[in-house]
Amino acid sequence: MSDKDKFPVTLAVRELQKHQVQYTGHLFPYEEKGGTAHSSKELGVPEHHVIKTLIMENEKKEPLVVLMHGDLQVSTKQLARELGVKTISPCKPEVADRHSGYQVGGTSPFGTKREMPVYMEKTILDLDLIFINGGKRGFLVSMKPQDVQRLLQPTLVQVGVKAS
């Protein structure tokens, strides 16, 4: 029995295994609305290293995934400009759940129900190790950001702003 057997086998985990991505699972008590501040505190890692998976949409209601540092927010204006669309806004939780196949708070960019374009904050690649949702609330996987890049082939953007 390996450590991996103790962790939930989510669609995200299956996707990582299928592509032979090296990762480590981390379980922690989920806290409603706790966000990355809670998970970084529980795991004892900087919030900047905890990556949020955000499901957003443009004015045509076309969904997209944004990967962002936990301690930053997405400038939706800047992202819309970079993508050449009128507006970008977060999806309502039930809409995000439908697109991703995951429950908000447990959204992983891996193994989503619908294929969506992925945009990743460029500076995520500067980190040695990131913590990203493993497809279930209270479950993060740590991995190299280069593996995220290899697997998802995200478009790199610079749209992170300090949370006000």
PDB file of C-alpha atoms in Angstrom:
ATOM      1  CA  MET A   1       0.000   0.000   0.000  1.00  0.00           C
ATOM      2  CA  SER A   2       1.443   3.338  -0.953  1.00  0.00           C
ATOM      3  CA  ASP A   3       0.528   6.748   0.459  1.00  0.00           C
ATOM      4  CA  LYS A   4      -1.424   7.439  -2.694  1.00  0.00           C
ATOM      5  CA  ASP A   5      -3.935   4.718  -1.750  1.00  0.00           C
ATOM      6  CA  LYS A   6      -5.143   6.837   1.176  1.00  0.00           C
ATOM      7  CA  PHE A   7      -6.163   9.696  -1.086  1.00  0.00           C
ATOM      8  CA  PRO A   8      -9.397  10.072  -3.016  1.00  0.00           C
ATOM      9  CA  VAL A   9      -9.108   8.857  -6.588  1.00  0.00           C
ATOM     10  CA  THR A  10     -10.702  11.795  -8.355  1.00  0.00           C
ATOM     11  CA  LEU A  11     -10.849  12.483 -12.081  1.00  0.00           C
ATOM     12  CA  ALA A  12      -7.932  14.858 -11.498  1.00  0.00           C
ATOM     13  CA  VAL A  13      -5.832  12.141  -9.846  1.00  0.00           C
ATOM     14  CA  ARG A  14      -6.635   9.710 -12.672  1.00  0.00           C
ATOM     15  CA  GLU A  15      -5.548  12.336 -15.192  1.00  0.00           C
ATOM     16  CA  LEU A  16      -2.249  12.911 -13.353  1.00  0.00           C
ATOM     17  CA  GLN A  17      -1.598   9.168 -13.127  1.00  0.00           C
ATOM     18  CA  LYS A  18      -2.448   8.650 -16.791  1.00  0.00           C
ATOM     19  CA  HIS A  19       0.178  11.235 -17.763  1.00  0.00           C
ATOM     20  CA  GLN A  20       2.689   9.963 -15.193  1.00  0.00           C
ATOM     21  CA  VAL A  21       2.882  13.252 -13.329  1.00  0.00           C
ATOM     22  CA  GLN A  22       4.806  13.153 -10.056  1.00  0.00           C
ATOM     23  CA  TYR A  23       2.597  14.581  -7.316  1.00  0.00           C
ATOM     24  CA  THR A  24       1.970  14.292  -3.604  1.00  0.00           C
ATOM     25  CA  GLY A  25      -1.522  14.376  -2.130  1.00  0.00           C
ATOM     26  CA  HIS A  26      -2.379  16.543   0.868  1.00  0.00           C
ATOM     27  CA  LEU A  27      -5.636  16.170   2.797  1.00  0.00           C
ATOM     28  CA  PHE A  28      -6.801  18.861   5.224  1.00  0.00           C
ATOM     29  CA  PRO A  29     -10.066  19.799   6.939  1.00  0.00           C
ATOM     30  CA  TYR A  30     -12.078  21.762   4.389  1.00  0.00           C
ATOM     31  CA  GLU A  31     -13.527  25.052   5.550  1.00  0.00           C
ATOM     32  CA  GLU A  32     -16.454  26.649   3.700  1.00  0.00           C
ATOM     33  CA  LYS A  33     -15.236  29.965   2.210  1.00  0.00           C
ATOM     34  CA  GLY A  34     -11.798  29.317   3.728  1.00  0.00           C
ATOM     35  CA  GLY A  35     -10.105  29.540   0.349  1.00  0.00           C
ATOM     36  CA  THR A  36      -6.371  29.453  -0.176  1.00  0.00           C
ATOM     37  CA  ALA A  37      -5.676  31.282   3.113  1.00  0.00           C
ATOM     38  CA  HIS A  38      -7.142  28.320   5.002  1.00  0.00           C
ATOM     39  CA  SER A  39      -5.449  25.595   2.936  1.00  0.00           C
ATOM     40  CA  SER A  40      -2.036  27.311   3.048  1.00  0.00           C
ATOM     41  CA  LYS A  41      -2.319  27.639   6.853  1.00  0.00           C
ATOM     42  CA  GLU A  42      -3.410  23.985   7.230  1.00  0.00           C
ATOM     43  CA  LEU A  43      -0.529  22.738   5.055  1.00  0.00           C
ATOM     44  CA  GLY A  44       2.026  25.231   6.388  1.00  0.00           C
ATOM     45  CA  VAL A  45       2.944  26.575   2.948  1.00  0.00           C
ATOM     46  CA  PRO A  46       2.974  30.149   1.572  1.00  0.00           C
ATOM     47  CA  GLU A  47      -0.401  31.172   0.133  1.00  0.00           C
ATOM     48  CA  HIS A  48       1.463  32.351  -2.988  1.00  0.00           C
ATOM     49  CA  HIS A  49       2.277  28.664  -3.694  1.00  0.00           C
ATOM     50  CA  VAL A  50      -1.357  27.558  -3.418  1.00  0.00           C
ATOM     51  CA  ILE A  51      -2.888  27.885  -6.887  1.00  0.00           C
ATOM     52  CA  LYS A  52      -6.580  28.647  -7.329  1.00  0.00           C
ATOM     53  CA  THR A  53      -8.494  27.088 -10.206  1.00  0.00           C
ATOM     54  CA  LEU A  54     -11.099  29.632 -11.271  1.00  0.00           C
ATOM     55  CA  ILE A  55     -13.849  28.962 -13.781  1.00  0.00           C
ATOM     56  CA  MET A  56     -14.741  32.167 -15.594  1.00  0.00           C
ATOM     57  CA  GLU A  57     -16.632  33.089 -18.743  1.00  0.00           C
ATOM     58  CA  ASN A  58     -16.604  35.732 -21.425  1.00  0.00           C
ATOM     59  CA  GLU A  59     -19.595  37.792 -22.534  1.00  0.00           C
ATOM     60  CA  LYS A  60     -20.711  34.909 -24.785  1.00  0.00           C
ATOM     61  CA  LYS A  61     -20.857  32.647 -21.710  1.00  0.00           C
ATOM     62  CA  GLU A  62     -17.921  30.613 -23.064  1.00  0.00           C
ATOM     63  CA  PRO A  63     -16.095  29.102 -20.077  1.00  0.00           C
ATOM     64  CA  LEU A  64     -12.375  29.242 -19.410  1.00  0.00           C
ATOM     65  CA  VAL A  65     -10.048  28.228 -16.599  1.00  0.00           C
ATOM     66  CA  VAL A  66      -7.708  30.668 -14.859  1.00  0.00           C
ATOM     67  CA  LEU A  67      -4.890  29.423 -12.613  1.00  0.00           C
ATOM     68  CA  MET A  68      -3.831  32.103 -10.130  1.00  0.00           C
ATOM     69  CA  HIS A  69      -1.650  32.446  -7.021  1.00  0.00           C
ATOM     70  CA  GLY A  70      -3.741  32.121  -3.877  1.00  0.00           C
ATOM     71  CA  ASP A  71      -2.704  35.536  -2.605  1.00  0.00           C
ATOM     72  CA  LEU A  72      -3.600  37.351  -5.833  1.00  0.00           C
ATOM     73  CA  GLN A  73      -6.840  38.169  -7.593  1.00  0.00           C
ATOM     74  CA  VAL A  74      -7.492  38.074 -11.324  1.00  0.00           C
ATOM     75  CA  SER A  75      -7.831  41.446 -13.002  1.00  0.00           C
ATOM     76  CA  THR A  76     -10.779  40.477 -15.198  1.00  0.00           C
ATOM     77  CA  LYS A  77     -10.392  43.747 -17.164  1.00  0.00           C
ATOM     78  CA  GLN A  78      -6.762  42.952 -17.939  1.00  0.00           C
ATOM     79  CA  LEU A  79      -7.607  39.342 -18.833  1.00  0.00           C
ATOM     80  CA  ALA A  80     -10.422  40.455 -21.162  1.00  0.00           C
ATOM     81  CA  ARG A  81      -7.951  42.845 -22.843  1.00  0.00           C
ATOM     82  CA  GLU A  82      -5.331  40.096 -23.244  1.00  0.00           C
ATOM     83  CA  LEU A  83      -7.935  37.724 -24.708  1.00  0.00           C
ATOM     84  CA  GLY A  84      -9.495  40.359 -26.951  1.00  0.00           C
ATOM     85  CA  VAL A  85     -12.997  39.915 -25.524  1.00  0.00           C
ATOM     86  CA  LYS A  86     -15.433  42.440 -24.031  1.00  0.00           C
ATOM     87  CA  THR A  87     -15.738  41.007 -20.538  1.00  0.00           C
ATOM     88  CA  ILE A  88     -14.559  38.176 -18.337  1.00  0.00           C
ATOM     89  CA  SER A  89     -16.424  37.344 -15.167  1.00  0.00           C
ATOM     90  CA  PRO A  90     -16.439  34.501 -12.660  1.00  0.00           C
ATOM     91  CA  CYS A  91     -19.079  31.860 -13.317  1.00  0.00           C
ATOM     92  CA  LYS A  92     -21.793  31.374 -10.720  1.00  0.00           C
ATOM     93  CA  PRO A  93     -20.875  28.355  -8.555  1.00  0.00           C
ATOM     94  CA  GLU A  94     -23.546  26.072 -10.065  1.00  0.00           C
ATOM     95  CA  VAL A  95     -22.431  27.027 -13.602  1.00  0.00           C
ATOM     96  CA  ALA A  96     -18.766  26.484 -12.710  1.00  0.00           C
ATOM     97  CA  ASP A  97     -19.683  23.058 -11.271  1.00  0.00           C
ATOM     98  CA  ARG A  98     -21.468  22.131 -14.520  1.00  0.00           C
ATOM     99  CA  HIS A  99     -18.515  23.132 -16.692  1.00  0.00           C
ATOM    100  CA  SER A 100     -15.804  21.537 -14.563  1.00  0.00           C
ATOM    101  CA  GLY A 101     -17.634  18.527 -13.165  1.00  0.00           C
ATOM    102  CA  TYR A 102     -16.231  19.482  -9.749  1.00  0.00           C
ATOM    103  CA  GLN A 103     -17.770  21.197  -6.763  1.00  0.00           C
ATOM    104  CA  VAL A 104     -16.599  24.791  -6.166  1.00  0.00           C
ATOM    105  CA  GLY A 105     -13.940  24.582  -3.451  1.00  0.00           C
ATOM    106  CA  GLY A 106     -12.762  21.321  -5.022  1.00  0.00           C
ATOM    107  CA  THR A 107     -12.247  22.457  -8.613  1.00  0.00           C
ATOM    108  CA  SER A 108      -9.174  21.010 -10.277  1.00  0.00           C
ATOM    109  CA  PRO A 109      -7.906  22.037 -13.714  1.00  0.00           C
ATOM    110  CA  PHE A 110      -7.192  18.358 -14.452  1.00  0.00           C
ATOM    111  CA  GLY A 111      -9.866  16.029 -15.772  1.00  0.00           C
ATOM    112  CA  THR A 112     -12.574  18.656 -16.200  1.00  0.00           C
ATOM    113  CA  LYS A 113     -15.891  17.521 -17.630  1.00  0.00           C
ATOM    114  CA  ARG A 114     -15.674  20.058 -20.445  1.00  0.00           C
ATOM    115  CA  GLU A 115     -12.540  20.991 -22.297  1.00  0.00           C
ATOM    116  CA  MET A 116     -11.887  24.663 -21.690  1.00  0.00           C
ATOM    117  CA  PRO A 117      -9.003  26.971 -22.577  1.00  0.00           C
ATOM    118  CA  VAL A 118      -6.632  27.360 -19.629  1.00  0.00           C
ATOM    119  CA  TYR A 119      -4.841  30.593 -18.724  1.00  0.00           C
ATOM    120  CA  MET A 120      -2.065  30.519 -16.148  1.00  0.00           C
ATOM    121  CA  GLU A 121      -0.430  33.435 -14.357  1.00  0.00           C
ATOM    122  CA  LYS A 122       3.111  33.470 -15.779  1.00  0.00           C
ATOM    123  CA  THR A 123       4.874  33.786 -12.393  1.00  0.00           C
ATOM    124  CA  ILE A 124       3.490  30.409 -11.268  1.00  0.00           C
ATOM    125  CA  LEU A 125       6.304  28.894 -13.355  1.00  0.00           C
ATOM    126  CA  ASP A 126       8.853  30.679 -11.120  1.00  0.00           C
ATOM    127  CA  LEU A 127       7.915  28.455  -8.168  1.00  0.00           C
ATOM    128  CA  ASP A 128       9.638  25.128  -7.417  1.00  0.00           C
ATOM    129  CA  LEU A 129       6.500  23.475  -6.108  1.00  0.00           C
ATOM    130  CA  ILE A 130       2.839  24.418  -6.232  1.00  0.00           C
ATOM    131  CA  PHE A 131      -0.233  23.152  -4.410  1.00  0.00           C
ATOM    132  CA  ILE A 132      -3.292  22.833  -6.610  1.00  0.00           C
ATOM    133  CA  ASN A 133      -6.697  21.270  -6.096  1.00  0.00           C
ATOM    134  CA  GLY A 134      -6.856  17.518  -6.546  1.00  0.00           C
ATOM    135  CA  GLY A 135     -10.560  17.462  -7.422  1.00  0.00           C
ATOM    136  CA  LYS A 136     -12.150  17.351  -3.994  1.00  0.00           C
ATOM    137  CA  ARG A 137     -12.715  19.836  -1.188  1.00  0.00           C
ATOM    138  CA  GLY A 138      -9.920  19.533   1.365  1.00  0.00           C
ATOM    139  CA  PHE A 139      -7.539  17.790  -1.061  1.00  0.00           C
ATOM    140  CA  LEU A 140      -4.582  19.487  -2.740  1.00  0.00           C
ATOM    141  CA  VAL A 141      -1.789  17.934  -4.771  1.00  0.00           C
ATOM    142  CA  SER A 142       1.713  19.359  -4.807  1.00  0.00           C
ATOM    143  CA  MET A 143       3.653  19.180  -8.051  1.00  0.00           C
ATOM    144  CA  LYS A 144       6.068  21.075 -10.246  1.00  0.00           C
ATOM    145  CA  PRO A 145       4.401  23.911 -12.183  1.00  0.00           C
ATOM    146  CA  GLN A 146       6.171  22.650 -15.325  1.00  0.00           C
ATOM    147  CA  ASP A 147       4.017  19.514 -15.124  1.00  0.00           C
ATOM    148  CA  VAL A 148       0.897  21.698 -15.124  1.00  0.00           C
ATOM    149  CA  GLN A 149       2.272  23.455 -18.187  1.00  0.00           C
ATOM    150  CA  ARG A 150       3.062  20.156 -19.925  1.00  0.00           C
ATOM    151  CA  LEU A 151      -0.340  18.650 -19.162  1.00  0.00           C
ATOM    152  CA  LEU A 152      -2.668  21.614 -19.716  1.00  0.00           C
ATOM    153  CA  GLN A 153      -0.630  23.704 -22.177  1.00  0.00           C
ATOM    154  CA  PRO A 154      -2.057  26.898 -20.701  1.00  0.00           C
ATOM    155  CA  THR A 155      -1.711  30.310 -22.269  1.00  0.00           C
ATOM    156  CA  LEU A 156       0.536  32.344 -19.975  1.00  0.00           C
ATOM    157  CA  VAL A 157      -0.905  35.667 -18.850  1.00  0.00           C
ATOM    158  CA  GLN A 158       0.005  38.457 -16.433  1.00  0.00           C
ATOM    159  CA  VAL A 159      -3.292  39.435 -14.841  1.00  0.00           C
ATOM    160  CA  GLY A 160      -2.662  38.915 -11.120  1.00  0.00           C
ATOM    161  CA  VAL A 161      -3.297  41.811  -8.787  1.00  0.00           C
ATOM    162  CA  LYS A 162      -2.865  42.044  -5.015  1.00  0.00           C
ATOM    163  CA  ALA A 163      -6.120  41.219  -3.257  1.00  0.00           C
ATOM    164  CA  SER A 164      -7.562  44.474  -1.973  1.00  0.00           C
TER     165      SER A 164
END
